[in-house]
Short mmCIF file of C-alpha atoms in Angstrom, two decimals:
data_model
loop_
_atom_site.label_atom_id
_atom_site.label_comp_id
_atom_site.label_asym_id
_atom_site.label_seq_id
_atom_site.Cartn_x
_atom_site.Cartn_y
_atom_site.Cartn_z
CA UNK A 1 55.92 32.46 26.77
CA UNK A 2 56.67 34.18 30.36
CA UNK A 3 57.07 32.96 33.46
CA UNK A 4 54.70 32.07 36.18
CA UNK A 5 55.87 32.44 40.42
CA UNK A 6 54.32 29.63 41.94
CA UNK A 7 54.89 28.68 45.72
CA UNK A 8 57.42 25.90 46.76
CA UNK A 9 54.28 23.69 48.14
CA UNK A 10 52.78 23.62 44.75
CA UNK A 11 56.17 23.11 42.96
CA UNK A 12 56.50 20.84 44.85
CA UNK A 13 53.23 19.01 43.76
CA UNK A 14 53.71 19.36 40.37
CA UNK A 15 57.12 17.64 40.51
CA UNK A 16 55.55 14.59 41.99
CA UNK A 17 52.41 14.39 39.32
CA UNK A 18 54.69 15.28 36.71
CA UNK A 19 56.93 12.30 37.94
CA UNK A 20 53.74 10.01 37.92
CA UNK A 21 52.56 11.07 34.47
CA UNK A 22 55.27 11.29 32.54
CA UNK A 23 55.37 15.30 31.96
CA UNK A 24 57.82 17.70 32.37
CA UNK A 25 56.81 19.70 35.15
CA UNK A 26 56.07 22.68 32.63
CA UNK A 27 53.83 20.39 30.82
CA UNK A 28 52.18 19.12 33.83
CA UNK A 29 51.79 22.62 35.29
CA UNK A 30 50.16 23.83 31.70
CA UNK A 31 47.57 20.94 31.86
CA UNK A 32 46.68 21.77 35.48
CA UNK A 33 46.53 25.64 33.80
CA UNK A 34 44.46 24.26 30.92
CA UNK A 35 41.43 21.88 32.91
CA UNK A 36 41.47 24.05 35.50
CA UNK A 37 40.42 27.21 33.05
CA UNK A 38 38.24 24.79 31.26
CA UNK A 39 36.61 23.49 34.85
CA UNK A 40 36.19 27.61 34.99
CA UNK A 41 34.60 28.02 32.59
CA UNK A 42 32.20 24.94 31.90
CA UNK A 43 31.07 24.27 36.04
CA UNK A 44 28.90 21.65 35.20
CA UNK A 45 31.16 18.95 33.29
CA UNK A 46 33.38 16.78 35.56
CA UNK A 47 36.80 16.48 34.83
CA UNK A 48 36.26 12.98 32.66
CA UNK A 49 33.77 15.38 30.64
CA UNK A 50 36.36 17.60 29.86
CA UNK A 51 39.12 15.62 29.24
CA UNK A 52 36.84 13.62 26.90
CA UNK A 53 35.64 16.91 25.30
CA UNK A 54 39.90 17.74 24.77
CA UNK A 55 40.21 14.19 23.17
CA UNK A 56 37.24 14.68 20.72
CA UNK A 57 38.17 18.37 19.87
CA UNK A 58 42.14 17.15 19.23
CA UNK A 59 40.83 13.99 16.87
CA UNK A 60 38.47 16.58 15.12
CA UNK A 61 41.56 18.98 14.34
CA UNK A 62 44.05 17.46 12.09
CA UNK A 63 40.46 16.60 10.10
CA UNK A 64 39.70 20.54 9.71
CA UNK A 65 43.06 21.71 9.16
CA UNK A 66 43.19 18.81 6.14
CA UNK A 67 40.15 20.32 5.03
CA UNK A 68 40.93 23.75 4.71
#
C-alpha cells in the first residue's frame, strides 16, 4: 500500500462520488484507478462492458478458488 498525491480539484471529486456511491473515498479513488486501467487497456469496451466483464470475472472466482 503507498500513497498517491492527487490535486485538491480531484480530491475534491472523489469526495463527492464517493458521497454518492457509498465508498470511502480510498475505495472510490481505487475503482476510478481500476476501470480507468482496464478502459487502458481494453479501448474498445465501454464502461458497461467492463464493469459487466468485473461482475462475471468476480462470480467466476469464489467457483475456481472452490475448485482448486
Amino acid at each position: 500500500m503507498g500513497i498517491v498525491k492527487i490535486d485538491d480539484h480531484l480530491h475534491a471529486q472523489v469526495r463527492r462520488a464517493s458521497t454518492v456511491m457509498c465508498r470511502s473515498i480510498n475505495a472510490q479513488a481505487e475503482f476510478w484507478m481500476k476501470i480507468g486501467m482496464l478502459a487502458e487497456a481494453n479501448p474498445t469496451l465501454s464502461f458497461a462492458d467492463i464493469v459487466r466483464q468485473e461482475l462475471a470475472a468476480a462470480e467466476s472466482a469464489p467457483a475456481q478458488a472452490a475448485a482448486a
